[in-house]
CSV table of C-alpha atoms in Angstrom, one decimal:
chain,number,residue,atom,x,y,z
A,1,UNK,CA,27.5,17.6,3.2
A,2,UNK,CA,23.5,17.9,2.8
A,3,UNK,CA,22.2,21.6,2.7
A,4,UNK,CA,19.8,23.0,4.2
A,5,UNK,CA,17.8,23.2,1.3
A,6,UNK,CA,17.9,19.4,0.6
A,7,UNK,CA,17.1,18.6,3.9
A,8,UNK,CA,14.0,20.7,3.9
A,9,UNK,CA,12.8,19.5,0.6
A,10,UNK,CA,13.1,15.4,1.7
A,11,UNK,CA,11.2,16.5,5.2
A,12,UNK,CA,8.8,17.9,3.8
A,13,UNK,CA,8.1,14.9,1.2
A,14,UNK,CA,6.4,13.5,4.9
A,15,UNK,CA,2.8,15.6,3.3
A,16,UNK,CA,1.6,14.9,0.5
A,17,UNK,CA,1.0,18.3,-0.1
A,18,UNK,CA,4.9,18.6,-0.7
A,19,UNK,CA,5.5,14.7,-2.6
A,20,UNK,CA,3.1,16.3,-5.4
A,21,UNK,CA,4.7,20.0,-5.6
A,22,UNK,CA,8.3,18.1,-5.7
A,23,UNK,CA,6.9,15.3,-7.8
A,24,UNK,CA,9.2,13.8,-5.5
A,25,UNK,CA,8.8,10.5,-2.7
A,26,UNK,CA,11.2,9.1,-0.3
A,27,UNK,CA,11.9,5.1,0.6
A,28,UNK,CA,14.2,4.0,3.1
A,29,UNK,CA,16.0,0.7,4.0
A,30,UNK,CA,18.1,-1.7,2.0
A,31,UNK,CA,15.2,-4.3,0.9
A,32,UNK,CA,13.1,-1.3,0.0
A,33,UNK,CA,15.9,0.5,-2.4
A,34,UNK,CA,16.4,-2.9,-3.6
A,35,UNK,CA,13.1,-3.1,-5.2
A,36,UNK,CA,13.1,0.2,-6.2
A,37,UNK,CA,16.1,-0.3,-8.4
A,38,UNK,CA,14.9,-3.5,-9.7
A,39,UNK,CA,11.5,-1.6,-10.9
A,40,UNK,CA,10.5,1.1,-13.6
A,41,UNK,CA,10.7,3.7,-10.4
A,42,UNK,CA,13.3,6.2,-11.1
A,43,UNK,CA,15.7,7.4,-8.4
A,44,UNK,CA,16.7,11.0,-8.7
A,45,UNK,CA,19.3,10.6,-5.9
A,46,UNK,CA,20.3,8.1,-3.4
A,47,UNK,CA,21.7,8.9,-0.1
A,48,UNK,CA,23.7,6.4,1.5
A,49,UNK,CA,26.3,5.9,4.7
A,50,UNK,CA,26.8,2.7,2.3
A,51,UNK,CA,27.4,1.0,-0.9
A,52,UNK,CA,25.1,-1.7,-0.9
A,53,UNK,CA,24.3,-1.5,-5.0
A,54,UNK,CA,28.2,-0.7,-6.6
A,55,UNK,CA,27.0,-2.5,-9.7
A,56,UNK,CA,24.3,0.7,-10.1
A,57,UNK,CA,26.5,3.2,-11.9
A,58,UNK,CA,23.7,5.0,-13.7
A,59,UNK,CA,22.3,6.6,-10.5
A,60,UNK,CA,23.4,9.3,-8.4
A,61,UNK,CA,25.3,8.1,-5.3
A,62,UNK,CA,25.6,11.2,-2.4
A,63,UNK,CA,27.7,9.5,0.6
A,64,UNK,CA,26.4,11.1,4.1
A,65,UNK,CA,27.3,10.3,7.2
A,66,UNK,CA,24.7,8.8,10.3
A,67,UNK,CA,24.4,11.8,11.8
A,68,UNK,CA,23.3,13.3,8.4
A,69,UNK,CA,21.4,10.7,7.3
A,70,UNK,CA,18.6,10.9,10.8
A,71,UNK,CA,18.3,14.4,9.4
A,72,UNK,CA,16.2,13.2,6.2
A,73,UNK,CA,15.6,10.0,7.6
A,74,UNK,CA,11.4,9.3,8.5
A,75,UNK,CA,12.8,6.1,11.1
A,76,UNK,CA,13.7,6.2,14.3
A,77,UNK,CA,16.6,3.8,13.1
A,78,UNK,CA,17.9,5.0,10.3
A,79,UNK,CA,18.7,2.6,7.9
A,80,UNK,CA,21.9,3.0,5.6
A,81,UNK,CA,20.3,4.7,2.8
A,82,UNK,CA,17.4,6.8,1.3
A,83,UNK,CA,16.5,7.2,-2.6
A,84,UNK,CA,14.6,10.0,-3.4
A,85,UNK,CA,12.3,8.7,-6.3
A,86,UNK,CA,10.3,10.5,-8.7
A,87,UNK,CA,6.6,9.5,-8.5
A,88,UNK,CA,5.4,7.9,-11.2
A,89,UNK,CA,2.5,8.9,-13.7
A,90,UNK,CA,-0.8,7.9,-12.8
A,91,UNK,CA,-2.0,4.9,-15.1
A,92,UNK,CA,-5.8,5.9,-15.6
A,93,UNK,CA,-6.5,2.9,-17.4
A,94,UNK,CA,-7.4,-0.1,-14.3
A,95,UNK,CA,-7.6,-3.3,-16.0
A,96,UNK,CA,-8.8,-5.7,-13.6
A,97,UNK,CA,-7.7,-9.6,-13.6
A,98,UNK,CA,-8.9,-12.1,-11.3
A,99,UNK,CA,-9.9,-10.8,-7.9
A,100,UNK,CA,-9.6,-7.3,-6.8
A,101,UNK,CA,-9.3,-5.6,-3.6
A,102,UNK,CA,-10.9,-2.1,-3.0
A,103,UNK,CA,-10.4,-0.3,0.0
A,104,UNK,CA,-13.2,2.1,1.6
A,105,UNK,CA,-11.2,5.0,3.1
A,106,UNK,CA,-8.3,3.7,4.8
A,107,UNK,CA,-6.8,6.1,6.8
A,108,UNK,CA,-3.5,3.9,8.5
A,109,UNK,CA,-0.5,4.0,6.9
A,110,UNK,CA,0.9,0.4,8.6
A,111,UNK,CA,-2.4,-0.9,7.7
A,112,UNK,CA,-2.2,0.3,4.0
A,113,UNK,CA,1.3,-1.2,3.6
A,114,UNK,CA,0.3,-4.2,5.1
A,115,UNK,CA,-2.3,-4.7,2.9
A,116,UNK,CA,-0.3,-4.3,-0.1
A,117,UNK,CA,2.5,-6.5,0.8
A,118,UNK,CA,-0.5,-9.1,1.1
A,119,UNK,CA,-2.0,-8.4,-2.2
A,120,UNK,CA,1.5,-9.2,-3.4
A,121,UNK,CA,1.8,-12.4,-1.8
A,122,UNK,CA,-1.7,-13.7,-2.9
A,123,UNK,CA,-1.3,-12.7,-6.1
A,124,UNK,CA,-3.7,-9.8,-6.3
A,125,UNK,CA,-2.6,-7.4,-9.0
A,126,UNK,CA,-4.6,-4.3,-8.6
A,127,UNK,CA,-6.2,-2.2,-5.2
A,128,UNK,CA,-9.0,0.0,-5.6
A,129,UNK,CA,-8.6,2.9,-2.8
A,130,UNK,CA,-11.4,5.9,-2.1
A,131,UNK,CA,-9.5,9.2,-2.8
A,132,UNK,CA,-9.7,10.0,1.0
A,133,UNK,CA,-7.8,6.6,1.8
A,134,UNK,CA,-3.8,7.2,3.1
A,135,UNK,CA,-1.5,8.1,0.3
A,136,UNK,CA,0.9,5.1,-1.3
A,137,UNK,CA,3.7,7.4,-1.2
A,138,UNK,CA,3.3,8.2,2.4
A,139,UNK,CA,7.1,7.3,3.8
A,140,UNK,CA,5.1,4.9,6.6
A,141,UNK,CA,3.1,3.5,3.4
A,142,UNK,CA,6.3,2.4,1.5
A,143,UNK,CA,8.6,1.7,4.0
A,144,UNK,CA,5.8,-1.1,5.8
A,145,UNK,CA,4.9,-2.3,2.0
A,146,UNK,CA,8.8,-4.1,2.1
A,147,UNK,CA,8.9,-3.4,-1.5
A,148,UNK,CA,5.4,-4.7,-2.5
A,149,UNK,CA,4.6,-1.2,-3.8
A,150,UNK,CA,6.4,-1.9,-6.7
A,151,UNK,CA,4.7,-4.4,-7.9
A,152,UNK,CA,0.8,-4.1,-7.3
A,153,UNK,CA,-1.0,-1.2,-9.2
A,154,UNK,CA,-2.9,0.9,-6.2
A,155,UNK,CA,-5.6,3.5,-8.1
A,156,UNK,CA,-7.3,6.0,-6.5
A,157,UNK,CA,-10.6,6.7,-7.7
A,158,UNK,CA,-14.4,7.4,-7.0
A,159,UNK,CA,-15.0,4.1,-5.8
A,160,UNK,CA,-18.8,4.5,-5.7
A,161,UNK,CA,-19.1,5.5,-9.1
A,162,UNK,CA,-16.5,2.4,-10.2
A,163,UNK,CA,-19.2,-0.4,-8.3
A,164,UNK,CA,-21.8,1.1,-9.9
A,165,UNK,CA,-20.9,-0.2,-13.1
A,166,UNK,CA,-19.1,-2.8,-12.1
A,167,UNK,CA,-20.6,-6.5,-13.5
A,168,UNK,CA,-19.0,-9.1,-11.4
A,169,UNK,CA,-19.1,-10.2,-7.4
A,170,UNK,CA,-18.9,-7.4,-5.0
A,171,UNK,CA,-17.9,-8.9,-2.0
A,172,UNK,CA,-17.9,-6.8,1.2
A,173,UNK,CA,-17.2,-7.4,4.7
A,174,UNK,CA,-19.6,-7.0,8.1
A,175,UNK,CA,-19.8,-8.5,11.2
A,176,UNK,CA,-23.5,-9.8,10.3
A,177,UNK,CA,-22.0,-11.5,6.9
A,178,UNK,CA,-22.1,-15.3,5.4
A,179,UNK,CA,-18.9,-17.1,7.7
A,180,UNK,CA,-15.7,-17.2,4.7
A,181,UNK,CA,-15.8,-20.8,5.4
A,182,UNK,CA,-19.4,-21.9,4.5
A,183,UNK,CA,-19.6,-19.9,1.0
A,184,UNK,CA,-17.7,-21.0,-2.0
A,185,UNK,CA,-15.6,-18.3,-3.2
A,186,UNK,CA,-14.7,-17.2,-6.7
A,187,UNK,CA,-11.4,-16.4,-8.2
A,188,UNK,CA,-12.7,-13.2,-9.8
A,189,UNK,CA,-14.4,-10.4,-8.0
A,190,UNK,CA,-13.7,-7.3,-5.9
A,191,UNK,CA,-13.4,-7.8,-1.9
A,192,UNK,CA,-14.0,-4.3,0.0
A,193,UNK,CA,-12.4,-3.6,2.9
A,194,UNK,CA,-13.8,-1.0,4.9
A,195,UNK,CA,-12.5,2.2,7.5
A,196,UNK,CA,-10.7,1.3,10.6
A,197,UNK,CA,-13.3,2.6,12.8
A,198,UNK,CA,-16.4,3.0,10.6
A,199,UNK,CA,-16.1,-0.1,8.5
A,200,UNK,CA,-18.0,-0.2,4.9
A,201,UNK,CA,-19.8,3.3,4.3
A,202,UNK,CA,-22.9,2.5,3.6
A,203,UNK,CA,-23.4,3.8,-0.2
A,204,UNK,CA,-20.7,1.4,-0.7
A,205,UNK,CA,-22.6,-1.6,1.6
A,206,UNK,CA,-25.7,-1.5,-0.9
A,207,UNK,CA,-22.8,-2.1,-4.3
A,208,UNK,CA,-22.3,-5.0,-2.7
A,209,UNK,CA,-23.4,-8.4,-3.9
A,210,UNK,CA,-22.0,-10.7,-1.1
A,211,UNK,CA,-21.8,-10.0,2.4
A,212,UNK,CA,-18.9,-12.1,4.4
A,213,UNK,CA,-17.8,-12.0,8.0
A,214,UNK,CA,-15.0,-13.9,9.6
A,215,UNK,CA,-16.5,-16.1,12.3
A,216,UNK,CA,-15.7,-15.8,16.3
A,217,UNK,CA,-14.4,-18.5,17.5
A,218,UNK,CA,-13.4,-17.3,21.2
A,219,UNK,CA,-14.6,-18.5,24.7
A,220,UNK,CA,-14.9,-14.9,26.5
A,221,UNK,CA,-16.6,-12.7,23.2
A,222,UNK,CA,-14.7,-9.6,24.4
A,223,UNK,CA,-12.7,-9.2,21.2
A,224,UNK,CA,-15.1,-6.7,19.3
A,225,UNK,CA,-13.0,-6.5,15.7
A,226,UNK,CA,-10.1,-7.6,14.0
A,227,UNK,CA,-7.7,-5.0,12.6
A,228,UNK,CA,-8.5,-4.4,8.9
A,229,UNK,CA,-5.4,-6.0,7.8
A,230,UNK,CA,-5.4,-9.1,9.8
A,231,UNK,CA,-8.9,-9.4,8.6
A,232,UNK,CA,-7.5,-9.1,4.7
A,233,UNK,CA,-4.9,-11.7,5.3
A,234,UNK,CA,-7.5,-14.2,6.5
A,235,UNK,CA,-10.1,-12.9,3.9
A,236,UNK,CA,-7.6,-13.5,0.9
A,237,UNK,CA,-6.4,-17.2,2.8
A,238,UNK,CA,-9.3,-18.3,2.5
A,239,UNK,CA,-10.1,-17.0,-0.8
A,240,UNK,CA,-7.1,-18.6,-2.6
A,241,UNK,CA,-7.7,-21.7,-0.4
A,242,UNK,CA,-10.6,-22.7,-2.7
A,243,UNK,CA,-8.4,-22.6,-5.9
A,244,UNK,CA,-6.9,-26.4,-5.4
C-alpha cells in the first residue's frame, strides 16, 4: 500500500519546482516505460497493477492496485503502470549534426511532445529550446512524446546568445516568408519555431538567415495560423523531401 508520503512526493513531481528538488520525474503508460527501460534513464521505482516487463529483475517492482494507482497517476485513464525516473545530468556539450530545430519559447506541453516525437521520426537529433519554453520532464511533455524523449537530446539554453555565433542557415518561420516549396532546402541548418501566440520574438527574427512560410491554399482565407506543431511536421516534410 502507497503512503502518504509517496503519494505526495510523485504529485508534486507535476512542477518543476518539485522534479528538480526530488531530482525525480514521472512517465506513465506501457509504450512509454518501455522506452524508458530500453534507454540509459534510470528507474528508481516502478509502480504497476501489472507485469508487463518480468524479464526486468534489476528494478524495483511495487504492485498497487487501480484505485491506488489514479492517486499518483497524471491521466485521466490511468494506464497500468508509472516509473518514477531519476532525471538525468544535463549534457552541456550540444553537438550539432545535420539540421537542427530550436524552439522560441514554447509554452504547450502537447505541442512540445509533439514536436519531439517528430524530430524523432525525421531524424533530427538535437532541439534547441529558450529557458522559458515548457519543461521536457513535464508528465504531459513525456507522456505525448510516446517515448521519443529518449532518444532526441532537448537543451535548454540562451538561445539568442547560441544564433549569434552560430555559422550556418538560420531558418525561421513567418507568415510573410519564401513558400517551403519554391526554396531549395539544405540538410544542415537550424529551423526556429516560434511561441504559440507570439510567434518568433523579434531578437530572434533578425538571427535569422532565411525566412519561410507555409503557403495557404484555402478558398474562404479564414484560417489565420496553423498550430506550431502541425506547422513542424510540414516544415520538416518538406525539408527531408529534398534529400532524394
Amino acid at each position: 500500500m502507497l503512503s502518504n508520503n509517496v503519494i505526495k512526493i510523485i504529485t508534486s513531481l507535476s512542477s518543476k519546482k518539485y522534479r528538480q528538488k526530488y531530482n525525480l520525474f514521472v512517465v506513465e503508460g506501457v509504450k512509454n516505460i518501455g522506452e524508458v527501460i530500453k534507454s540509459s534513464i534510470k528507474i528508481k521505482e516502478l509502480f504497476i497493477t501489472e507485469d508487463f516487463w518480468p524479464d526486468e529483475n534489476s528494478i524495483k517492482k511495487t504492485y498497487i492496485d487501480e484505485k491506488e494507482l489514479k492517486k499518483i497517476s497524471f491521466l485521466s485513464t490511468p494506464n497500468v503502470g508509472l516509473a518514477l525516473c531519476e532525471l538525468p545530468s544535463n549534457d552541456e556539450n550540444i553537438k550539432l549534426n545535420g539540421l537542427t530545430i530550436a524552439l522560441d519559447d514554447i509554452r504547450d506541453p502537447g505541442n512540445l511532445g509533439t514536436i519531439i516525437r517528430l524530430a524523432d521520426w525525421f531524424g533530427v537529433e538535437n532541439i534547441l529550446c529558450t529557458k522559458e519554453s515548457v519543461d521536457l520532464y513535464n508528465p504531459k511533455v513525456v507522456m505525448s512524446t510516446m517515448g521519443s524523449f529518449t532518444r532526441v537530446k532537448v537543451h535548454y539554453i540562451e538561445l539568442e546568445s547560441f544564433l549569434s555565433t552560430y555559422k550556418g542557415n538560420i531558418f525561421g518561420t513567418f507568415m510573410e516568408g519564401e513558400s517551403i516549396y519554391e526554396q531549395k532546402l539544405p540538410q544542415e541548418g537550424i529551423l526556429v519555431m516560434g511561441n504559440e501566440a507570439n510567434g518568433i520574438s523579434k531578437p530572434i527574427e533578425n538571427l535569422t538567415t532565411n525566412k519561410l512560410s507555409i503557403p495557404f491554399f484555402g478558398k474562404n482565407g479564414s484560417t489565420e495560423s496553423l498550430n506550431v506543431a502541425v506547422a513542424t511536421s510540414v516544415i520538416l516534410g518538406e525539408f527531408k523531401s529534398q534529400i532524394y
